[in-house]
XYZ file of C-alpha atoms in Angstrom:
688
model
C 117.512 115.149 104.027
C 118.158 113.210 107.232
C 116.491 109.820 107.572
C 115.659 107.351 110.337
C 114.098 103.918 110.581
C 110.636 103.471 112.087
C 109.522 100.394 114.052
C 105.847 99.813 114.804
C 104.825 96.695 116.712
C 101.432 95.709 118.075
C 101.856 93.072 120.785
C 98.805 90.903 121.364
C 97.563 87.755 122.973
C 97.764 84.826 120.555
C 95.733 85.594 117.423
C 93.799 83.030 115.359
C 96.274 81.747 112.781
C 93.860 82.084 109.860
C 93.581 85.875 110.313
C 97.256 86.798 110.673
C 98.436 86.920 107.036
C 95.551 89.138 105.918
C 95.922 91.377 108.980
C 99.617 92.113 108.513
C 99.089 92.709 104.789
C 96.337 95.200 105.627
C 98.564 96.960 108.148
C 101.360 97.244 105.580
C 99.029 98.654 102.926
C 97.611 101.181 105.366
C 101.115 102.299 106.355
C 102.142 102.735 102.716
C 98.980 104.724 102.003
C 99.561 106.925 105.055
C 103.173 107.637 104.069
C 102.032 108.560 100.559
C 99.317 110.831 101.945
C 101.832 112.603 104.181
C 104.322 112.790 101.294
C 107.062 111.154 103.318
C 109.870 109.417 101.460
C 111.189 106.007 102.551
C 113.192 103.072 101.208
C 110.934 100.131 102.109
C 108.156 98.882 104.383
C 108.883 95.404 105.746
C 106.102 93.395 107.362
C 106.632 90.972 110.258
C 104.151 88.790 112.087
C 103.792 85.960 114.553
C 100.922 84.671 116.720
C 101.627 87.459 119.236
C 102.562 90.432 117.089
C 101.997 92.483 113.951
C 104.982 94.689 113.126
C 106.340 97.001 110.437
C 109.842 98.314 109.833
C 110.007 101.416 107.643
C 113.585 101.985 106.523
C 115.167 105.359 105.687
C 112.081 107.392 106.516
C 112.417 111.154 105.953
C 112.712 113.143 109.163
C 110.408 115.795 107.748
C 108.118 116.560 104.865
C 109.510 118.506 101.925
C 108.873 122.255 101.942
C 106.387 123.090 99.205
C 105.334 126.050 97.129
C 101.675 125.801 96.179
C 99.705 127.836 93.673
C 96.136 128.753 94.635
C 93.516 129.973 92.157
C 91.149 132.774 93.178
C 88.361 134.862 91.619
C 88.357 136.112 88.027
C 90.123 139.425 87.411
C 86.844 141.233 86.767
C 85.712 140.195 90.258
C 89.067 140.713 91.990
C 89.294 144.334 90.745
C 86.478 146.869 90.757
C 85.852 149.469 88.064
C 88.300 151.853 89.743
C 91.041 149.230 89.581
C 90.982 148.672 93.335
C 91.089 145.297 95.032
C 87.633 143.958 95.882
C 86.477 142.268 99.073
C 86.544 138.978 97.152
C 90.247 139.431 96.394
C 91.036 140.398 99.982
C 89.090 137.420 101.331
C 90.856 135.051 98.937
C 94.351 136.146 99.975
C 93.456 136.281 103.658
C 92.324 132.661 103.436
C 95.736 131.774 102.039
C 97.575 133.691 104.779
C 98.768 136.323 102.288
C 97.807 139.827 101.143
C 96.501 141.303 97.885
C 100.057 142.417 97.128
C 100.856 138.756 96.416
C 98.223 138.395 93.674
C 99.163 137.829 90.041
C 96.905 136.938 87.127
C 96.925 133.927 84.805
C 94.728 133.296 81.814
C 92.676 130.078 81.784
C 90.455 129.348 78.783
C 90.491 133.027 77.794
C 89.653 134.332 81.295
C 92.162 135.881 83.681
C 92.076 134.642 87.282
C 93.798 135.832 90.436
C 96.516 133.495 91.713
C 98.922 133.467 94.631
C 101.882 131.286 95.523
C 102.223 130.277 99.122
C 105.073 128.584 100.891
C 104.175 125.535 102.980
C 106.830 124.379 105.375
C 107.020 120.640 105.788
C 106.198 119.226 109.200
C 108.605 117.122 111.234
C 107.861 113.418 110.826
C 107.910 112.884 114.588
C 104.988 115.319 114.869
C 102.965 113.267 112.414
C 103.707 109.802 113.777
C 101.210 110.074 116.610
C 98.634 109.431 113.877
C 99.838 105.825 113.843
C 97.413 105.281 116.708
C 94.505 105.822 114.311
C 96.187 103.599 111.748
C 96.335 100.770 114.299
C 92.718 101.323 115.314
C 91.587 101.344 111.674
C 92.455 97.661 111.196
C 89.436 95.424 110.736
C 89.227 91.707 111.441
C 86.729 88.928 110.663
C 86.160 88.461 114.400
C 86.776 90.872 117.257
C 86.622 90.805 121.040
C 86.415 93.199 123.949
C 88.394 92.838 127.159
C 88.392 94.301 130.660
C 86.363 97.527 130.760
C 87.569 98.767 127.386
C 85.214 99.837 124.618
C 87.683 98.862 121.887
C 86.855 95.764 119.868
C 89.997 94.182 118.402
C 91.245 90.809 117.237
C 92.856 90.101 120.643
C 93.809 92.165 123.733
C 96.722 94.550 123.118
C 99.561 93.843 125.571
C 102.340 96.172 124.410
C 103.074 98.755 121.725
C 106.301 99.893 120.092
C 106.445 103.124 118.095
C 110.138 103.886 117.687
C 111.497 106.483 115.264
C 115.252 106.135 115.382
C 115.856 106.310 119.154
C 112.761 108.453 119.745
C 109.636 106.876 121.239
C 106.477 108.289 119.642
C 104.040 108.726 122.537
C 100.431 107.522 122.377
C 98.367 104.878 124.133
C 95.593 102.399 123.292
C 93.460 100.840 126.064
C 95.911 102.205 128.674
C 98.861 100.532 126.929
C 101.587 103.146 126.387
C 104.037 103.013 123.517
C 107.631 102.156 124.433
C 110.767 100.623 122.928
C 110.212 97.276 124.683
C 108.917 94.045 123.184
C 108.518 90.495 124.423
C 110.167 87.378 123.110
C 108.903 83.804 123.013
C 106.326 83.207 125.719
C 108.408 80.464 127.387
C 111.916 80.730 125.982
C 112.378 84.485 125.620
C 112.263 87.601 127.752
C 111.775 91.325 127.364
C 113.756 93.163 124.698
C 114.695 96.843 124.596
C 115.363 98.398 121.202
C 117.686 101.341 120.721
C 117.609 101.019 116.956
C 114.646 99.767 114.840
C 116.977 98.030 112.377
C 117.953 95.559 115.143
C 114.403 94.195 115.234
C 114.826 90.847 113.464
C 118.182 90.038 115.044
C 117.133 90.841 118.619
C 113.821 89.028 118.294
C 115.554 85.899 117.015
C 117.838 86.011 120.058
C 114.639 85.732 122.122
C 113.380 82.764 120.082
C 110.989 84.626 117.787
C 111.328 84.418 113.995
C 109.325 87.508 113.068
C 109.731 87.047 109.314
C 106.804 84.784 108.415
C 108.305 83.803 105.044
C 111.539 82.678 106.712
C 109.545 80.843 109.364
C 107.650 78.976 106.652
C 110.875 78.202 104.831
C 112.378 76.815 108.044
C 109.380 74.508 108.524
C 109.601 73.201 104.966
C 113.351 72.668 105.295
C 112.931 70.701 108.538
C 110.174 68.559 107.018
C 112.352 67.817 103.978
C 115.150 66.775 106.307
C 112.834 64.311 108.092
C 111.832 62.945 104.682
C 115.441 62.301 103.699
C 116.439 60.797 107.041
C 113.543 58.329 107.101
C 112.980 57.694 103.385
C 109.447 59.126 103.633
C 107.164 61.275 101.517
C 105.533 64.049 103.567
C 102.915 65.830 101.448
C 102.854 69.522 102.342
C 99.379 70.980 102.111
C 99.826 74.725 101.476
C 96.843 75.771 103.593
C 98.057 73.649 106.497
C 101.592 74.996 106.090
C 100.287 78.585 106.165
C 98.287 77.863 109.308
C 101.152 76.131 111.107
C 103.481 79.004 110.173
C 101.098 81.373 111.933
C 100.741 79.125 114.979
C 104.394 79.191 116.015
C 107.101 81.769 116.672
C 110.100 79.431 116.785
C 109.371 76.284 114.722
C 110.865 72.871 115.356
C 109.555 69.923 113.357
C 109.335 66.472 114.944
C 107.517 63.213 114.273
C 105.470 60.726 116.243
C 103.759 57.391 115.635
C 100.349 55.790 116.009
C 99.190 52.172 116.158
C 99.273 50.413 112.780
C 95.814 48.965 113.449
C 94.327 52.402 112.757
C 95.494 52.119 109.145
C 92.405 49.957 108.617
C 90.356 53.165 108.844
C 89.656 55.014 105.590
C 92.625 57.134 104.556
C 90.419 60.253 104.495
C 89.532 59.727 108.163
C 93.158 59.397 109.219
C 94.327 62.419 107.234
C 91.427 64.570 108.425
C 92.090 63.593 112.043
C 95.713 64.632 111.639
C 95.403 67.738 109.466
C 92.120 69.360 110.429
C 92.083 68.609 114.135
C 95.725 68.343 115.174
C 97.543 70.311 112.445
C 99.792 67.329 111.737
C 101.335 66.441 108.386
C 100.604 62.829 107.333
C 103.464 60.590 106.251
C 103.521 58.281 103.221
C 105.866 55.692 101.798
C 107.682 56.203 98.510
C 104.861 54.162 96.942
C 102.238 56.587 98.271
C 100.897 54.338 101.055
C 99.942 56.029 104.328
C 102.334 55.117 107.156
C 101.683 55.069 110.939
C 103.622 58.304 111.489
C 102.849 62.024 111.624
C 104.890 65.215 111.599
C 104.070 68.172 113.805
C 105.726 71.540 114.400
C 106.545 72.599 117.906
C 106.559 76.226 119.024
C 109.924 75.938 120.714
C 113.461 74.556 120.536
C 114.867 71.012 120.345
C 114.770 70.350 124.096
C 112.797 67.257 125.207
C 111.402 66.481 121.777
C 110.733 62.885 122.838
C 108.314 64.098 125.524
C 106.626 66.446 123.074
C 106.227 63.579 120.602
C 104.674 61.328 123.261
C 102.228 64.058 124.214
C 101.113 64.490 120.618
C 100.849 60.723 120.169
C 98.546 60.532 123.164
C 96.233 63.218 121.792
C 96.125 61.633 118.323
C 95.545 58.178 119.807
C 92.373 59.452 121.467
C 91.216 61.052 118.221
C 91.785 57.894 116.223
C 90.139 55.711 118.864
C 87.022 57.858 118.588
C 87.157 57.665 114.803
C 87.497 53.863 114.905
C 84.491 53.622 117.229
C 82.344 55.881 115.035
C 83.365 53.991 111.916
C 82.459 50.656 113.496
C 79.096 51.946 114.698
C 78.258 53.363 111.270
C 78.643 49.892 109.734
C 75.536 48.833 111.668
C 73.315 51.482 110.037
C 71.156 51.030 106.928
C 70.840 53.793 104.343
C 67.019 53.831 104.529
C 67.137 54.261 108.319
C 69.552 57.167 107.925
C 67.339 58.797 105.290
C 64.397 58.761 107.695
C 66.472 60.754 110.182
C 66.734 63.571 107.638
C 63.015 64.235 108.159
C 63.744 65.488 111.678
C 66.656 67.761 110.748
C 65.771 71.356 109.891
C 67.798 72.649 106.951
C 66.454 76.168 107.532
C 63.364 77.114 109.497
C 61.865 78.994 106.532
C 62.914 76.488 103.877
C 62.190 73.154 105.529
C 63.916 69.931 106.519
C 66.849 68.184 104.910
C 64.430 65.508 103.652
C 62.413 68.196 101.863
C 65.573 69.608 100.313
C 66.524 66.115 99.123
C 63.104 65.750 97.494
C 63.463 69.080 95.663
C 66.993 68.272 94.506
C 65.883 64.834 93.309
C 63.094 66.359 91.210
C 65.361 69.076 89.810
C 68.167 66.608 89.048
C 65.727 64.434 87.099
C 64.645 67.407 84.974
C 68.238 68.424 84.349
C 69.176 64.886 83.312
C 66.386 65.007 80.724
C 67.401 68.454 79.443
C 71.044 67.420 79.153
C 70.068 64.195 77.351
C 71.869 61.799 79.656
C 71.632 58.107 78.875
C 68.899 55.992 80.428
C 71.412 54.388 82.810
C 72.820 57.772 83.808
C 69.300 59.044 84.554
C 68.689 56.095 86.857
C 71.989 56.749 88.616
C 71.145 60.450 88.982
C 67.823 59.601 90.613
C 69.335 57.117 93.070
C 72.284 59.377 93.915
C 69.948 62.342 94.489
C 67.786 60.186 96.753
C 70.655 59.113 99.058
C 73.183 61.966 98.618
C 72.685 63.340 102.126
C 72.421 60.125 104.144
C 75.976 60.391 105.472
C 75.156 63.689 107.212
C 73.516 61.703 110.020
C 76.343 59.183 110.421
C 78.562 59.280 113.498
C 81.657 59.881 111.422
C 80.391 62.972 109.594
C 78.857 64.313 112.783
C 82.313 64.198 114.360
C 84.236 65.143 111.193
C 81.985 67.436 109.076
C 84.839 67.881 106.599
C 84.225 64.285 105.463
C 80.683 64.807 104.155
C 80.418 63.273 100.732
C 83.662 61.352 101.120
C 82.155 59.093 103.783
C 78.896 58.958 101.845
C 80.786 57.539 98.871
C 82.647 54.964 100.961
C 79.597 53.880 102.960
C 77.455 53.641 99.807
C 79.967 51.234 98.268
C 79.948 49.188 101.475
C 76.135 49.062 101.385
C 76.156 47.690 97.840
C 75.367 50.801 95.803
C 76.745 51.145 92.268
C 80.137 52.822 92.027
C 78.716 55.543 89.741
C 76.051 56.367 92.336
C 78.536 56.346 95.217
C 80.964 58.582 93.320
C 78.193 61.081 92.642
C 77.500 61.408 96.379
C 81.025 62.749 96.829
C 81.091 64.674 93.552
C 77.875 66.598 94.190
C 79.755 68.831 96.642
C 82.346 69.709 93.983
C 83.895 72.162 93.511
C 84.247 72.597 97.275
C 86.529 75.629 96.997
C 88.064 77.955 94.414
C 90.939 75.617 93.534
C 88.882 72.423 93.488
C 87.918 70.472 90.366
C 84.354 70.143 89.147
C 82.561 66.780 89.245
C 84.256 64.356 86.813
C 81.171 62.264 85.951
C 77.941 63.350 84.261
C 75.920 61.901 87.135
C 77.921 63.830 89.727
C 77.839 66.978 87.588
C 74.037 66.961 87.260
C 73.616 66.324 90.982
C 76.092 69.124 91.792
C 74.108 71.551 89.617
C 70.801 70.548 91.190
C 72.044 70.733 94.773
C 73.716 74.129 94.358
C 70.847 75.590 92.342
C 68.338 74.574 94.978
C 70.472 76.109 97.720
C 70.857 79.436 95.902
C 67.247 79.771 94.798
C 65.912 78.651 98.203
C 67.828 81.324 100.097
C 67.025 83.999 97.523
C 63.345 83.030 97.772
C 63.256 83.977 101.465
C 65.271 87.170 100.969
C 68.654 85.887 102.169
C 70.802 87.463 99.456
C 74.591 88.027 99.755
C 75.427 91.671 100.405
C 78.873 93.268 100.239
C 81.331 90.966 101.963
C 78.545 89.091 103.781
C 77.801 85.678 102.305
C 77.204 83.338 105.260
C 75.804 80.517 103.119
C 78.619 80.718 100.515
C 76.121 81.326 97.712
C 78.714 83.116 95.547
C 81.015 80.098 95.723
C 78.174 77.766 94.824
C 77.063 79.907 91.874
C 80.649 80.022 90.628
C 80.743 76.235 90.982
C 77.613 75.922 88.830
C 79.040 78.126 86.095
C 82.393 76.336 86.177
C 80.679 72.940 85.975
C 78.661 74.049 82.939
C 81.853 75.265 81.258
C 83.944 72.197 82.086
C 81.183 69.841 80.940
C 80.428 71.990 77.887
C 76.743 71.850 78.837
C 75.128 74.723 76.979
C 71.799 74.707 78.779
C 70.888 78.395 79.342
C 71.301 79.586 82.905
C 67.868 81.207 82.574
C 66.388 77.733 82.064
C 68.274 76.316 85.040
C 66.962 79.070 87.291
C 63.411 78.618 86.015
C 63.488 74.885 86.780
C 64.887 75.496 90.273
C 62.291 78.160 91.064
C 59.464 75.815 90.084
C 60.587 73.439 92.841
C 60.412 76.028 95.653
C 57.162 77.821 94.800
C 55.567 76.720 98.073
C 58.515 78.175 100.031
C 59.153 81.474 98.251
C 58.342 84.770 99.926
C 59.578 86.775 96.947
C 57.332 87.427 93.948
C 58.037 85.352 90.846
C 59.594 87.867 88.461
C 61.461 89.649 91.240
C 63.013 86.345 92.284
C 63.948 85.464 88.699
C 65.557 88.866 88.098
C 67.435 88.765 91.394
C 68.882 85.278 90.835
C 69.825 85.981 87.214
C 71.598 89.233 88.151
C 73.506 87.234 90.751
C 74.535 84.621 88.179
C 75.511 87.273 85.634
C 77.999 88.679 88.148
C 79.448 85.193 88.676
C 79.850 84.652 84.940
C 81.465 88.081 84.672
C 83.891 87.131 87.452
C 84.915 83.923 85.669
C 85.455 85.796 82.386
C 87.625 88.328 84.208
C 89.645 85.449 85.671
C 90.174 84.241 82.093
C 91.740 87.612 81.202
C 88.865 88.827 79.012
C 88.742 92.605 78.506
C 85.911 94.342 80.392
C 84.093 95.707 77.304
C 84.164 92.278 75.665
C 82.537 90.897 78.826
C 79.871 93.623 78.728
C 79.196 92.763 75.083
C 78.586 89.031 75.594
C 76.523 89.616 78.749
C 74.441 92.577 77.553
C 71.450 90.388 76.691
C 70.460 87.090 78.331
C 73.255 84.991 79.820
C 72.475 81.841 77.862
C 74.863 78.910 78.051
C 77.932 79.628 80.187
C 80.253 77.568 77.973
C 79.092 79.446 74.869
C 79.469 82.827 76.582
C 83.070 82.023 77.425
C 83.823 80.881 73.878
C 82.249 84.049 72.416
C 84.310 86.238 74.721
C 87.478 84.349 73.805
C 86.741 84.748 70.082
C 86.362 88.513 70.508
C 89.515 88.670 72.621
C 91.420 86.616 70.046
C 90.439 88.850 67.104
C 90.531 92.281 68.767
C 93.879 93.108 67.127
C 92.880 91.977 63.636
C 93.222 94.583 60.885
C 89.492 94.509 60.059
C 88.209 94.269 63.648
C 87.520 97.988 64.069
C 85.652 98.326 60.774
C 83.680 95.140 61.391
C 82.600 96.148 64.901
C 81.647 99.633 63.725
C 79.540 98.250 60.885
C 77.711 95.748 63.108
C 77.272 98.376 65.839
C 75.707 100.745 63.319
C 73.086 98.093 62.559
C 72.295 97.639 66.276
C 72.100 101.369 66.963
C 69.724 102.206 64.124
C 67.576 99.127 64.787
C 66.582 100.678 68.105
C 64.434 103.127 66.129
C 62.126 100.338 64.960
C 58.766 100.699 66.723
C 57.256 97.407 65.595
C 59.053 94.658 63.748
C 57.548 92.565 60.962
C 58.813 90.520 58.034
C 61.037 92.184 55.465
C 59.376 92.823 52.086
C 62.074 92.599 49.397
C 59.712 94.142 46.805
C 60.135 97.483 48.594
C 63.912 97.586 48.023
C 64.957 100.592 45.956
C 68.580 99.794 45.133
C 70.960 96.910 44.602
C 72.711 97.514 47.951
C 69.538 96.719 49.878
C 69.117 93.518 47.910
C 72.773 92.578 48.320
C 72.732 93.036 52.114
C 69.438 91.178 52.398
C 70.657 88.239 50.289
C 73.981 87.989 52.090
C 72.280 88.174 55.483
C 69.762 85.488 54.478
C 72.640 83.152 53.604
C 74.433 83.962 56.853
C 71.237 83.460 58.846
C 70.658 80.006 57.363
C 74.173 78.912 58.347
C 73.887 80.348 61.872
C 70.584 78.523 62.343
C 72.414 75.234 61.838
C 74.035 75.852 65.254
C 77.548 76.745 64.108
C 80.474 77.084 66.515
C 81.117 80.521 68.025
C 84.208 81.115 65.881
C 82.251 80.542 62.669
C 79.333 82.633 63.995
C 81.775 85.526 64.447
C 83.259 85.058 60.981
C 79.816 84.913 59.373
C 78.784 88.192 61.001
C 82.020 89.870 59.969
C 81.527 88.661 56.392
C 78.636 91.181 56.206
C 80.890 94.175 56.870
C 81.438 95.138 53.228
C 77.739 94.814 52.372
C 76.735 96.832 55.454
C 79.131 99.657 54.599
C 77.923 99.806 50.994
C 74.313 99.735 52.188
C 74.741 102.756 54.434
C 76.746 104.614 51.776
C 73.847 104.383 49.299
C 70.729 103.966 51.454
C 68.885 106.315 53.817
C 67.163 104.085 56.370
C 64.938 106.863 57.718
C 63.327 107.496 54.317
C 60.437 109.924 53.844
C 58.242 107.121 52.559
C 56.824 105.498 55.699
C 56.511 102.003 54.212
C 60.076 102.017 52.889
C 61.425 103.360 56.194
C 59.536 100.709 58.161
C 60.773 97.957 55.840
C 64.369 99.109 56.157
C 64.072 99.233 59.958
C 62.643 95.707 59.876
C 65.775 94.528 58.070
C 68.000 96.345 60.560
C 66.106 94.794 63.484
C 66.356 91.272 62.087
C 70.101 91.578 61.433
C 70.600 93.193 64.865
C 68.865 90.253 66.556
C 71.405 87.845 65.046
C 74.312 90.138 65.909
C 73.154 90.399 69.527
C 72.687 86.632 69.499
C 76.463 86.573 69.444
C 77.218 89.774 71.371
C 76.050 93.366 71.723
C 79.110 94.529 69.840
C 78.164 98.192 70.279
C 79.491 97.778 73.849
C 82.988 97.112 72.488
C 85.445 99.997 72.480
C 87.433 100.232 69.237
C 90.076 102.826 68.459
């Protein structure tokens, strides 16, 4: 079959850098799905992107679909033929719908019944006829933020300026917002010009000639290589933040790295302020000495060639100088402020109109943190530190520095608290109570910071749930999922086994005067939310789905214990006795569900030695479990009952005719089942 390459390019005004990687990946996946749906063969789909374009190159694409012969099933033979052996209306209608006649019918037996069948030939369509559907593929892309332009109804990431849909040398005609497809693209906005393509495979080469590196991975590699070269030439260390590198890669089409300087006097500012000013606001890479000390230099990446780099450097230095001058002023002004004066300002700042002010949130968090410190049995000194840290944790939000650089909340609070004479443990907790800030961040290292982090995040989640602001689908404007995950991860890392149900109960008590959701409804909603977060973390740990269902079937309990239970099950799932053990324990759980009321077991009602043996073995196991054994031993103790359980069921009818004996046997089943489910609802586990 003949093949051609396909080039699809969407030319746009400059897109936000943070959306480009996800957008081109989505476009690639949609193209691959479309090709599979149309049953078109190809060699590869290559994705290209830059601030002004999203493009795909499909190599060796079939020029047409394969011809197919398809079998269609019709009515049963008794319906297709009447008593006289003539074709019925049903048979005629079936074949007519397939574009055939009754002469084409043959019969095949399926499950003992003969059905009418026909084979029809379907000629494959030419690929060029199908490619106009790429218009809908382009329009199906979704973005976090969209815009409209001119008089167009279309909402898209940025205005579409040109379109290429080139199959071999053939232009596939369609238009979007009055932009017609062609074989012409545009190079670098200042260094390049228009490009005409006769062959899609020339895409990368011709674009590079017009100062556009369309391969994002190669563009990133070029940036890293240039930065490494600057390191070697100047004996520097230039830390490469991956998020910043990704963003810079998507900000430029033709990268050229260069460096500039700033006044050494600014090194007196906190390192976090300098780095934030460079990275977050200017997209610069900071520069350090071999000893790790910040130096008065920065590295930036120009969207252009090597011409006039000295002028470009001076321009960037001027912009950064203004930023750092502002930062120095704010830092100096903040030194004049007292913590108590800043705390008073929180009373005038609305956290949320239905929840209250920041000062009210601080009061709730302080109360909750105190309760958590008691529950987690922190030392007397740690409790004092928790209380003080909770009291002042938000004071830096009303400083000049954090107002200008919100990314520094917590970090500046820690530094300012030290300057104002607070204990180091209290100051550290101010920073730590925001941890983990993101998926790859660490949890709070100290107990004081960990307790404050739990209290702050719990209050946020429960407060928003209490007024009906619950995450739905992909919508989570207050990052409640991230905060719940942070709570669970903190509990695991600290090995704090306080039940999540207890945490939620304590947090709900603090917002009773705010809540618009009824008590039990709020509890159920928040706990379901947390259960999903725990499930997510277990999945990230590689735990099998049925093991997760087993450990989360009942109450959540302590997150650290849940994880250990799941890991024990995962570790032993391939053991020789695992299947038999799970089946035996599951049998107990299943039959225990028939117990109407549960009371104490009366051993005088036992009728055989197997009842007594199971009861005695379980009593010994129960006593050991009640001493708070580790999860591994809990599992082993339960599995030690397998032989006794099997013998019991082989010689004992639980549902006996005698009502008292039946009830007593169900009582034993229920008591054993409660201890089994205390570890996991093992009847959820799939064994083969």
